[in-house]
XYZ file of C-alpha atoms in Angstrom:
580
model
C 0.000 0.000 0.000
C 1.685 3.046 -1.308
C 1.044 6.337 0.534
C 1.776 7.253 3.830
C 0.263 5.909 6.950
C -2.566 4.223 5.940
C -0.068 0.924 6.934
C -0.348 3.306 10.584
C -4.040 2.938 11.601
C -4.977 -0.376 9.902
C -1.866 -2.021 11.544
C -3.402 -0.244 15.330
C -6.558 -1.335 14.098
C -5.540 -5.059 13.563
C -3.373 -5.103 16.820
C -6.772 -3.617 18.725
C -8.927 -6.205 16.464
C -6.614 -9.183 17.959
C -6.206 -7.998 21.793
C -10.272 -7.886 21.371
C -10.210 -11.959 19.981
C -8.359 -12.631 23.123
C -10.085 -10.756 25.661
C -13.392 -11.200 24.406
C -13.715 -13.972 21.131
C -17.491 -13.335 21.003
C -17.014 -9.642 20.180
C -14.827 -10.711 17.512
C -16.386 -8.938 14.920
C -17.385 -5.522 16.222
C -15.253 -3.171 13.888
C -12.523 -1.555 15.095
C -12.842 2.518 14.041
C -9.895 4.571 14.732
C -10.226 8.345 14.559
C -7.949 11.327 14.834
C -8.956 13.597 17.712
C -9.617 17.120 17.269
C -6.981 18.400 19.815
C -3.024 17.188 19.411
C -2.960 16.792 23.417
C -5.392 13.385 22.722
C -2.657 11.818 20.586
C -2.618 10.978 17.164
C -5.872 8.643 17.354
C -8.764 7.605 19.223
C -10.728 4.457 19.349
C -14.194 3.738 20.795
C -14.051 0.183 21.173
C -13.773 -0.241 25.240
C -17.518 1.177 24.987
C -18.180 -1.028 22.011
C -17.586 -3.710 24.270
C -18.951 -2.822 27.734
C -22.529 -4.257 26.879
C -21.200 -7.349 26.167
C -18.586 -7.708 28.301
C -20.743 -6.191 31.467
C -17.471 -4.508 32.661
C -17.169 -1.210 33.433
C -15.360 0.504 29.597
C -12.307 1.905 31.660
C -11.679 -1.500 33.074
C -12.044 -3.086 28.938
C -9.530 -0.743 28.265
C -6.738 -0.839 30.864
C -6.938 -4.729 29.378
C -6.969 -4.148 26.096
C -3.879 -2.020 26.716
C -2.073 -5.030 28.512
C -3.339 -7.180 25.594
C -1.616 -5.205 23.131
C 1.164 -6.647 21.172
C 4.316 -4.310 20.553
C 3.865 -1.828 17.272
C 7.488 -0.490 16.803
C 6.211 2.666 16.009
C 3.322 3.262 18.897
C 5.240 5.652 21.769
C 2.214 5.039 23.937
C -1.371 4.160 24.749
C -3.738 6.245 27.297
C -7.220 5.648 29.099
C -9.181 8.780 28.497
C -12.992 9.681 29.808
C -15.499 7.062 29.877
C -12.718 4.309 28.445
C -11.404 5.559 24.829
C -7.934 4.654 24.418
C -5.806 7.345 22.392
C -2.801 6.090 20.869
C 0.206 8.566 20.583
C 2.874 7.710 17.424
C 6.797 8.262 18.215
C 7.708 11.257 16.899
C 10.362 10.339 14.513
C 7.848 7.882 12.670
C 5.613 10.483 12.309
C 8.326 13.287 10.673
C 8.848 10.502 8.283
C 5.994 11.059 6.527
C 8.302 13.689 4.811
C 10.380 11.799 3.044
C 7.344 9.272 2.066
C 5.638 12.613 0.531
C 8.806 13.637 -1.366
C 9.407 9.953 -2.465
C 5.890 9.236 -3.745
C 4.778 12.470 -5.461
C 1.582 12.191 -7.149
C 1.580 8.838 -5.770
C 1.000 9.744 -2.313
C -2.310 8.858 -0.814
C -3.113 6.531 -2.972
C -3.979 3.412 -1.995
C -5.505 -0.123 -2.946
C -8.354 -0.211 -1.140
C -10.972 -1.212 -4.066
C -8.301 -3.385 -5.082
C -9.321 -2.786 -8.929
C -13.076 -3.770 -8.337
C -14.943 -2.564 -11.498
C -17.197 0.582 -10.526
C -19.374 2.723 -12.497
C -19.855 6.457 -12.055
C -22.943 7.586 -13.921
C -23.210 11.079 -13.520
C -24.641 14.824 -15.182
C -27.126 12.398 -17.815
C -28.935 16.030 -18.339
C -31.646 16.397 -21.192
C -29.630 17.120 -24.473
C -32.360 20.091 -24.625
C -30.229 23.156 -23.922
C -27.119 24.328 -22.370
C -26.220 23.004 -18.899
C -26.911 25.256 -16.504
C -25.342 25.819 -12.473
C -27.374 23.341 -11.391
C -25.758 20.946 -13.496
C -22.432 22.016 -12.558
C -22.344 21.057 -9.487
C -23.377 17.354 -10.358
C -21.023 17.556 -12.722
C -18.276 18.348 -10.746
C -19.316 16.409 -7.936
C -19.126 12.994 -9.523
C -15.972 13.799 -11.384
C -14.376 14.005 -8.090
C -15.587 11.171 -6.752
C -14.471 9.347 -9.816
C -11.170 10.440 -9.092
C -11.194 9.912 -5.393
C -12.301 6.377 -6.351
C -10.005 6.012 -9.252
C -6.597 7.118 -6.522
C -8.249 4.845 -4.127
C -7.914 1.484 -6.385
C -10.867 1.289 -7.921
C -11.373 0.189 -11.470
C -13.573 3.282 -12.745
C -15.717 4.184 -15.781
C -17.186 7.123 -16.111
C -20.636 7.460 -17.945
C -22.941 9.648 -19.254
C -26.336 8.481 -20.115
C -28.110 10.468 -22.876
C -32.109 10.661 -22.975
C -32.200 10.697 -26.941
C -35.714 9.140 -26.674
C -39.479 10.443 -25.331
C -41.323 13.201 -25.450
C -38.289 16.430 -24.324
C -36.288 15.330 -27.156
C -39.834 15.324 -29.432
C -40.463 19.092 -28.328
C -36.811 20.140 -29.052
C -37.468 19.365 -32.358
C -40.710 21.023 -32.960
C -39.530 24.103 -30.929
C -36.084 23.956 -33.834
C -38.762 23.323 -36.475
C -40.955 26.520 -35.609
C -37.549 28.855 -35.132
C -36.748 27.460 -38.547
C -40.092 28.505 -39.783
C -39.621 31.816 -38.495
C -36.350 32.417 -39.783
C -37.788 31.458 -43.264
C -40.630 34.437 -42.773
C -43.553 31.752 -41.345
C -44.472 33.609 -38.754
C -46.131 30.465 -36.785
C -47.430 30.810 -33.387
C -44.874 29.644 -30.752
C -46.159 27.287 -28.041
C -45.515 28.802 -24.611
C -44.287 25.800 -23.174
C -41.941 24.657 -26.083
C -38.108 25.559 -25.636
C -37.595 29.249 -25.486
C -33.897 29.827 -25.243
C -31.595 31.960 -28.085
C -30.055 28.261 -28.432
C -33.086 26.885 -30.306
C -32.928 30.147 -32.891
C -29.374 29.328 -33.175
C -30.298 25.935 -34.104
C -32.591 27.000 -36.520
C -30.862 29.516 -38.148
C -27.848 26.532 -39.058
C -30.710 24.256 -40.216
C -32.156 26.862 -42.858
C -28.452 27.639 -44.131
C -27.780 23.826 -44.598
C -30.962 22.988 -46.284
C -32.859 25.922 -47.234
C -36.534 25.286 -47.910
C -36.234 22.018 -47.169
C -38.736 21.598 -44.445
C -41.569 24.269 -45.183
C -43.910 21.876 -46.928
C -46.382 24.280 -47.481
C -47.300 24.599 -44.068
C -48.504 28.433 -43.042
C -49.107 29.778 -39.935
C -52.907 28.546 -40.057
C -51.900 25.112 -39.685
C -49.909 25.658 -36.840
C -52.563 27.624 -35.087
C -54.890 24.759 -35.571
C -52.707 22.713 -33.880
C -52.549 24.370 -31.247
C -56.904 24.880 -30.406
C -58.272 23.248 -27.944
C -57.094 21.068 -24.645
C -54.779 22.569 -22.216
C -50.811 23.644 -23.150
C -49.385 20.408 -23.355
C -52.349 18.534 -24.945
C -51.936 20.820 -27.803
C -47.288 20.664 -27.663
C -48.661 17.306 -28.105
C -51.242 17.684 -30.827
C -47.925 19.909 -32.428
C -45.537 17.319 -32.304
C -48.040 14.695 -34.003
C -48.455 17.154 -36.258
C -45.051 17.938 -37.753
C -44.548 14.506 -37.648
C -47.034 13.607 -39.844
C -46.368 16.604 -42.095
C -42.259 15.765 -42.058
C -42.437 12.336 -42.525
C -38.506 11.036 -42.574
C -37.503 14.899 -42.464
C -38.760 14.980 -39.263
C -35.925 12.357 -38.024
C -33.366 14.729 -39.742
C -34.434 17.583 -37.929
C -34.675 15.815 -34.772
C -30.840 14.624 -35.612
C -30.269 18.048 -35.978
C -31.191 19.972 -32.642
C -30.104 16.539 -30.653
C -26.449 16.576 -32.339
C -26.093 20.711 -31.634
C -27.099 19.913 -28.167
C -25.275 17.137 -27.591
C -21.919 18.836 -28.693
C -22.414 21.947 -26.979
C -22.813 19.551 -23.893
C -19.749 17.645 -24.261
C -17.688 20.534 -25.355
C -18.492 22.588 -21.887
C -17.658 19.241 -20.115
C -14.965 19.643 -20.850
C -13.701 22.596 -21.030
C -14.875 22.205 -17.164
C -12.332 19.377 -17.060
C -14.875 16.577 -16.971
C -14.422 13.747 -19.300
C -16.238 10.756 -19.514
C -15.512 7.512 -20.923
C -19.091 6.418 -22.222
C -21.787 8.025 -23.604
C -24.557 6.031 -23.497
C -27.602 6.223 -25.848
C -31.180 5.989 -24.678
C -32.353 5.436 -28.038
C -29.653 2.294 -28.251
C -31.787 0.206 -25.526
C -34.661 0.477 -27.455
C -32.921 -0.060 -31.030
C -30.826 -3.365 -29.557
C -34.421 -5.035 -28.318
C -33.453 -4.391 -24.551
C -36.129 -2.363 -22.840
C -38.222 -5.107 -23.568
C -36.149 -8.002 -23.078
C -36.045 -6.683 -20.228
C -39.435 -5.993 -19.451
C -40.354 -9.945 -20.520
C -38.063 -11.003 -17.850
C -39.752 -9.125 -14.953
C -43.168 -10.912 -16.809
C -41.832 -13.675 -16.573
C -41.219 -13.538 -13.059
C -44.794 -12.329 -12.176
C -43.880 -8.898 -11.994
C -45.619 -7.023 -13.951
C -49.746 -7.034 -14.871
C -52.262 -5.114 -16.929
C -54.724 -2.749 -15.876
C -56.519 0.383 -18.039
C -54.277 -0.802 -20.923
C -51.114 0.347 -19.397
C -48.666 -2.376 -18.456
C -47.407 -2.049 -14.228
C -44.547 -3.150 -12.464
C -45.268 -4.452 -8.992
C -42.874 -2.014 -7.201
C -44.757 -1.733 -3.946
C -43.702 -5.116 -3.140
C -40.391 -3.714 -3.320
C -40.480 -0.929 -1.184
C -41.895 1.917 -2.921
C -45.081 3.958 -2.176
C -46.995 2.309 -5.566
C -46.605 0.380 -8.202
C -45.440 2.224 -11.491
C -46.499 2.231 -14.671
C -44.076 0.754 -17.775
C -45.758 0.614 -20.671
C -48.813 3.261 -20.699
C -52.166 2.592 -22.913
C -50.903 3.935 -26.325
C -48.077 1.192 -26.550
C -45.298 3.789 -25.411
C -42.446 2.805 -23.088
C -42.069 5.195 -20.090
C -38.664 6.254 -18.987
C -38.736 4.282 -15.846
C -39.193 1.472 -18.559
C -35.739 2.302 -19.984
C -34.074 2.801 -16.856
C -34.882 -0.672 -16.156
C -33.129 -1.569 -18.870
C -30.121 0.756 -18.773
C -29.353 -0.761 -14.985
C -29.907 -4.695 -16.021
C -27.229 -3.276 -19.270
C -25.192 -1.662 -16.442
C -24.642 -4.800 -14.579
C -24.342 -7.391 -17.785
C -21.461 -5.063 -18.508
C -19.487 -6.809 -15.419
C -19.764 -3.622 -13.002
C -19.477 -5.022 -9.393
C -21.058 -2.063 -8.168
C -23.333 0.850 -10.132
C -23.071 4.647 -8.667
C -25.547 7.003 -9.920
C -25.488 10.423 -9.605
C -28.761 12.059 -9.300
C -30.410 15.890 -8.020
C -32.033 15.527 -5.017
C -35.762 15.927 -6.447
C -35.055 12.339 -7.883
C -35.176 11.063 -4.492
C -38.060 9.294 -4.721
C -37.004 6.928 -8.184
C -34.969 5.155 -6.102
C -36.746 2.735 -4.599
C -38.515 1.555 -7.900
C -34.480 1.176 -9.701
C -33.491 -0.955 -6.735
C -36.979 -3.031 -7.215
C -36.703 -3.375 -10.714
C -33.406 -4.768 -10.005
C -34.500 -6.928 -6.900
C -37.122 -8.316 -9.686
C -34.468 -9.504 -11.951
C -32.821 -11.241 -9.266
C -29.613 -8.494 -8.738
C -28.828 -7.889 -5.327
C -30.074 -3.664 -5.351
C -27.053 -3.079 -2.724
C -25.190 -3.038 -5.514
C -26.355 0.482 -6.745
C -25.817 3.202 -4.793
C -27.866 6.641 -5.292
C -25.538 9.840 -4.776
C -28.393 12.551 -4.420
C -26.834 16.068 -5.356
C -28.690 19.412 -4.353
C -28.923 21.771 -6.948
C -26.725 24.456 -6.219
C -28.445 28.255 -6.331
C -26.508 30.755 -7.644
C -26.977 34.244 -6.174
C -26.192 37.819 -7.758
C -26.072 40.025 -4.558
C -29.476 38.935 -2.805
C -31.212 37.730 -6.331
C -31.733 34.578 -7.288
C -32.185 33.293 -10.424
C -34.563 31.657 -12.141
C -33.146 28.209 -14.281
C -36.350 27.199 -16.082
C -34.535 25.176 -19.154
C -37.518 25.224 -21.367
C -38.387 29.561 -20.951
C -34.347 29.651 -21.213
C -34.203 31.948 -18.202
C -31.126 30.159 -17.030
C -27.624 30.876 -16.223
C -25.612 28.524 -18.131
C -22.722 26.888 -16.434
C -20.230 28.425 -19.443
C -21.406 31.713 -18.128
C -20.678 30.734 -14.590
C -17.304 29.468 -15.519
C -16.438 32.717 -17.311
C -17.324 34.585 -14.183
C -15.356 32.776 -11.662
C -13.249 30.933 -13.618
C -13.138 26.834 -13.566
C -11.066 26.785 -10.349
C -13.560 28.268 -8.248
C -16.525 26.698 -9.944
C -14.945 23.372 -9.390
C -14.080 23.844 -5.626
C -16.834 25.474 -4.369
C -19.161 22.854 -6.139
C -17.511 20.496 -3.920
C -16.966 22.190 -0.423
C -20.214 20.937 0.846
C -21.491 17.790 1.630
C -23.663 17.085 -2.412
C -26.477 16.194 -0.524
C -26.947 19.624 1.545
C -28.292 22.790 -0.160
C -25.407 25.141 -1.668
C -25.587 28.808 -2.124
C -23.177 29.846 -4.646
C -21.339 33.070 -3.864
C -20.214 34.875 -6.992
C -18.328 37.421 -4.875
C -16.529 35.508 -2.448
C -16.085 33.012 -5.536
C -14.096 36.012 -6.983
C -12.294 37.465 -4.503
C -8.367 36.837 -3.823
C -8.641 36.555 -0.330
C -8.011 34.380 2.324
C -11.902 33.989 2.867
C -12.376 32.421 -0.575
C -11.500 28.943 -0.040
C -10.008 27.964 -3.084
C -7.853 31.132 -3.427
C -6.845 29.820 0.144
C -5.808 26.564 -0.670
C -3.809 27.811 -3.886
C -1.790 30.520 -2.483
C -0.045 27.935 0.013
C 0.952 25.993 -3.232
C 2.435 28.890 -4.825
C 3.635 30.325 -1.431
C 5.751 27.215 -1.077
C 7.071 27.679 -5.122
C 7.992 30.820 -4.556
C 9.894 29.527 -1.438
C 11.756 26.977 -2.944
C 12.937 29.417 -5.896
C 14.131 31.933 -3.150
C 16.006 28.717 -1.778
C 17.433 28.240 -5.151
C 18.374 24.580 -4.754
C 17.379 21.143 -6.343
C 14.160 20.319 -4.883
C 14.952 16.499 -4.975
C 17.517 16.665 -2.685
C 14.918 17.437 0.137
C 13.828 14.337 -0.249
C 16.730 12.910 2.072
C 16.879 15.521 4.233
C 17.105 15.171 8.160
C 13.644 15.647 10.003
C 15.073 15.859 13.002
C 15.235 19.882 13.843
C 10.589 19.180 13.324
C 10.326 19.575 16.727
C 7.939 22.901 17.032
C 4.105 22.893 17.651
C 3.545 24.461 14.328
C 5.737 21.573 11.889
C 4.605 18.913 14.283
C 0.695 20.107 13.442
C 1.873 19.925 10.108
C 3.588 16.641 10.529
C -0.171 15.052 11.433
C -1.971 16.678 9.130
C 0.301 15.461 6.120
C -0.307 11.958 8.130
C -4.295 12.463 7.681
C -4.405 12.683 3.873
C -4.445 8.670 2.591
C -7.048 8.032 5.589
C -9.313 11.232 4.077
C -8.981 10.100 1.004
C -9.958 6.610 1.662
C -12.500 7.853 3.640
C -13.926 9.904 0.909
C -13.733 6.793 -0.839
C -15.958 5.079 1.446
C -18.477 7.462 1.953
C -18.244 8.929 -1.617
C -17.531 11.858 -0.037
C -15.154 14.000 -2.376
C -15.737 17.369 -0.069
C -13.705 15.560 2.384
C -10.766 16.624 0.677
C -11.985 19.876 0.009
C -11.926 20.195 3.847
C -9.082 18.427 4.165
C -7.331 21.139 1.823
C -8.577 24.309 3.880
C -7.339 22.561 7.065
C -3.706 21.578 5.904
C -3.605 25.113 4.027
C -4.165 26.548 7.241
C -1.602 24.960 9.240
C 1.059 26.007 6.533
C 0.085 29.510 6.525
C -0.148 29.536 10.250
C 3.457 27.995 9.990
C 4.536 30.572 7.032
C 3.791 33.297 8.723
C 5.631 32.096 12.510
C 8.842 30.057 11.129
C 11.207 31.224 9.518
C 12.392 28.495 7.280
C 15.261 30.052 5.453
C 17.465 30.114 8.184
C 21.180 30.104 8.650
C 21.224 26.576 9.985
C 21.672 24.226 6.804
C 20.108 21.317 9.112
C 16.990 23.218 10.227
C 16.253 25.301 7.092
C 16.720 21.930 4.687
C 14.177 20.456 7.304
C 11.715 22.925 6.971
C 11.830 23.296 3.270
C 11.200 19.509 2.718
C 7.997 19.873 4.743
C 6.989 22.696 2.946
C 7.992 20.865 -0.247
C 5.742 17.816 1.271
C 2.791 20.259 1.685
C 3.296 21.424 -1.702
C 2.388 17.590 -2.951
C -0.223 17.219 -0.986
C -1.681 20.110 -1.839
C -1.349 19.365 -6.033
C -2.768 15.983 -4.885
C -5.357 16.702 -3.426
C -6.178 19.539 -5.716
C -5.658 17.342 -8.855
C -8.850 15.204 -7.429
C -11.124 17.974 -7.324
C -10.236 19.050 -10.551
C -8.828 22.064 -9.394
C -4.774 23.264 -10.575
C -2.202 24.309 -8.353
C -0.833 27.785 -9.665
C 3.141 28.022 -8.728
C 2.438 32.198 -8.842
C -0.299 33.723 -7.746
């Protein structure tokens, strides 16, 4: 295991797991959690496990601990072991194991932290999947961003990872971005057609249109005038008559309609993956609606649950039985006119997921999908997959705030801010970091001033200027940085390196924690904490000194911070400036 000190706590932890077999072999398997206390004084962790046990054991948790102390078998680099409150145990590390951690930063490089934890298990990230029907917009910046990291926290962790983005080229959205490009297109051709008011209202669909008249001119009028359109649009409420619309021009287009349809999807769909990445987010798969109903598999699939008494018939519409499974009803999959639903294909796309050979399926969804999970992981029960193999990453949208307004992000009136805009504004750096500072599942409120500030209050801006603080160091030093990679910790005696000293210590166990709780904003956290010790250090120490021993010293752990910090930044998707 490459890294650091993961070797540290999970070599405690199996010491603490063993004196536990001994003293007590029927709490064998209560897990043994080790935890870094808040204040240095506590040592350099802290373990519950003496009040794990007192239940059990019906001994008082001080007493469980003074023997599991006793039990302990030597760890050459444990200094000691103390009883504190009701019975934890903190466990301090000698201090010359723990200023190694220097030299392990400076040796590894980019490799430090990582670690083999999913020990190459396949995993699949499935993450942004927005509507191809306009630009993305803040809120899907933040999902975007959010599982990108936690590919990459998964990815430096050991896992095997691919991510994906699903495209809905198929239903009804993708039906009314082509009508709403059809009507622009009439418009631009002098048609002056009524525009529906809940069709796609965004300068994007004129754009659209205006590249569809120059590459086929006339093309699609086919006589139809303004009339027509109106009478398509009497009677029934809004979307009855987008509906009567879309029926309409389909009729009228006949295969033309598929080319326009081509049309606004491919525009969209290249506008999508072109500010993906420009945000830095790549993705190895896209995946194609439209290709699960083309290859036969939405209703293979949908036979299968059949055949497993799944599914029945009722008002015409075909139902899958997912109140036995947990959720609130059952849900319809095939409705009365013949049409698959999109829970339909989502059956399919997660059966597809796991017939690809993914031992585990991680979706990333906004927070109003809550309630679509329960019917995935039934679907899935139905088919005889175990559903604890897909996990549900809910995301809250993030809202974005000009002074005290907020702004409206209705995709189909185009009253959004787009995430390119965003990213102009505050640059990808700051979009990137402050998607991630907060736990995905709470609400975020998107600061566009703090977001642009250069101040030690903006937390990205924070975390950066220690990188470039320690480059411009190390070029005042004027030596070769590779030499500190051998140089004498020793002189790391003073409260400020020593702080340092732990939190360099911390960053393999955050990132495997992040890991495990697909938690990427733990290293945002982690970032603002170990920036602060090495400003708080910065501004106390000085480090180029007279004393070759000391000042080599303290340049190699500012050289180690400087790692962690490009690490750690590198996951988030963030760079590490060397001038600022």
């Amino acid at each position: 295991m490459s890294g650091g000190n993961q070797d540290a706590r999970l070599e405690l932890a199996r010491v603490i797991a063993g004196a536990v077999r001994r003293l007590a072999p029927e709490c064998a398997d209560f897990p043994v959690l080790l935890e870094r206390p808040k204040e240095a004084a506590h040592g350099d962790y802290a373990c519950n496990i003496a009040l794990q046990l007192a239940r059990t054991m019906k001994r008082p948790p001080r007493e469980i601990a003074k023997s599991l102390i006793a039990s302990l078998s030597a760890i050459d680099h444990l200094e000691k072991a103390e009883i504190a409150g009701a019975g934890f145990i903190n466990f301090f590390l000698k201090p010359d194991y723990k200023r190694q951690v220097v030299q392990r930063v400076l040796a590894a490089g980019a490799e430090y932290g990582r670690s083999t934890l999913g020990r190459g298990r396949p995993v699949q990230v499935e993450f942004v999947s927005a509507n191809p029907t306009g630009p993305l917009h803040v809120g899907h910046g933040r999902g975007a961003a959010y599982g990108a990291s936690l590919a990459n926290v998964l990815a430096a962790a050991g896992y095997d990872v691919t991510r994906e983005f699903y495209v809905n080229d198929a239903g009804r959205q993708i039906d009314i971005l082509a009508v709403s490009t059809w009507l622009r297109y009439l418009g631009e051709s002098g048609i002056a057609a009524a525009f529906p008011p809940n069709a796609y209202q965004g300068d994007y669909v004129r754009a659209m249109a205006r590249k569809l008249l120059a590459a086929h001119g006339s093309r699609f009028h086919r006589g139809v005038t303004a009339r027509a359109i109106a009478d398509w649009l009497t009677g029934g409420d809004d979307e009855a008559r987008l509906d009567e619309l879309i029926a309409g021009a389909k009729s009228l287009l006949g295969p033309d309609y598929e080319v326009i349809l081509g049309h606004a999807l491919g525009e969209q769909l290249a506008d999508c993956r072109d500010d993906l990445a420009r945000f830095g987010v790549d993705f190895d798969n896209w995946f194609s609606e439209r290709s699960l109903h083309e290859r036969g598999l939405v209703e293979r699939a949908l036979a299968a649950l059949a055949a497993g008494g799944h599914l029945y018939e009722q008002d015409g519409a075909q139902w899958f039985r997912s109140s036995a499974f947990g959720d609130e009803k059952d849900r319809v999959v095939r409705r009365e006119n013949g049409q698959y639903t999109y829970f339909a294909s989502d059956i399919a796309y997660h059966l597809e997921k796991f017939a690809r050979g993914f031992d585990r399926v991680i979706d990333v969804w906004g927070a109003d999908h809550h309630g679509y999970i329960a019917r995935v992981k039934g679907a899935l029960a139905a088919a005889g997959l175990d559903p604890q193999r897909l996990t549900v990453a809910l995301v809250q949208f993030a809202v974005l705030y000009r002074g005290v307004e907020k702004v409206s992000m209705s995709t189909r009136a185009g009253e959004f801010v787009t995430l390119r805009e965003l990213r102009a504004e505050v640059g990808n750096d700051a979009a990137r970091f402050f998607y991630v500072m907060r736990k995905a599942d709470q609400h975020l409120d998107f600061d566009l001033d703090l977001a642009r500030s250069q101040s030690q209050e903006n937390p990205v801006y924070y975390v950066q200027y220690a990188h470039a603080r320690v480059s411009s160091l190390l070029e005042q030093w004027g030596g070769e940085p590779r030499a500190l990679a051998t140089a004498d910790t020793g002189p790391l005696v003073a409260e400020h390196e020593t702080a340092l000293l732990a939190r360099l210590m911390a960053y393999p166990e955050t990132l495997e924690d992040a890991a495990r709780d697909l938690a990427p904003h733990l290293i945002a956290f982690y970032l603002r904490d170990l920036a602060g010790e090495f400003h708080s250090f910065y501004n106390s120490t000085r480090i180029l000194v007279g004393d070759k021993h000391v000042k080599l010293a303290r340049l190699a752990l500012a050289a180690a911070v400087r790692v962690v910090v490009r690490n750690g930044l590198a996951l988030l998707g963030v760079g590490a400036p060397e001038r600022m």
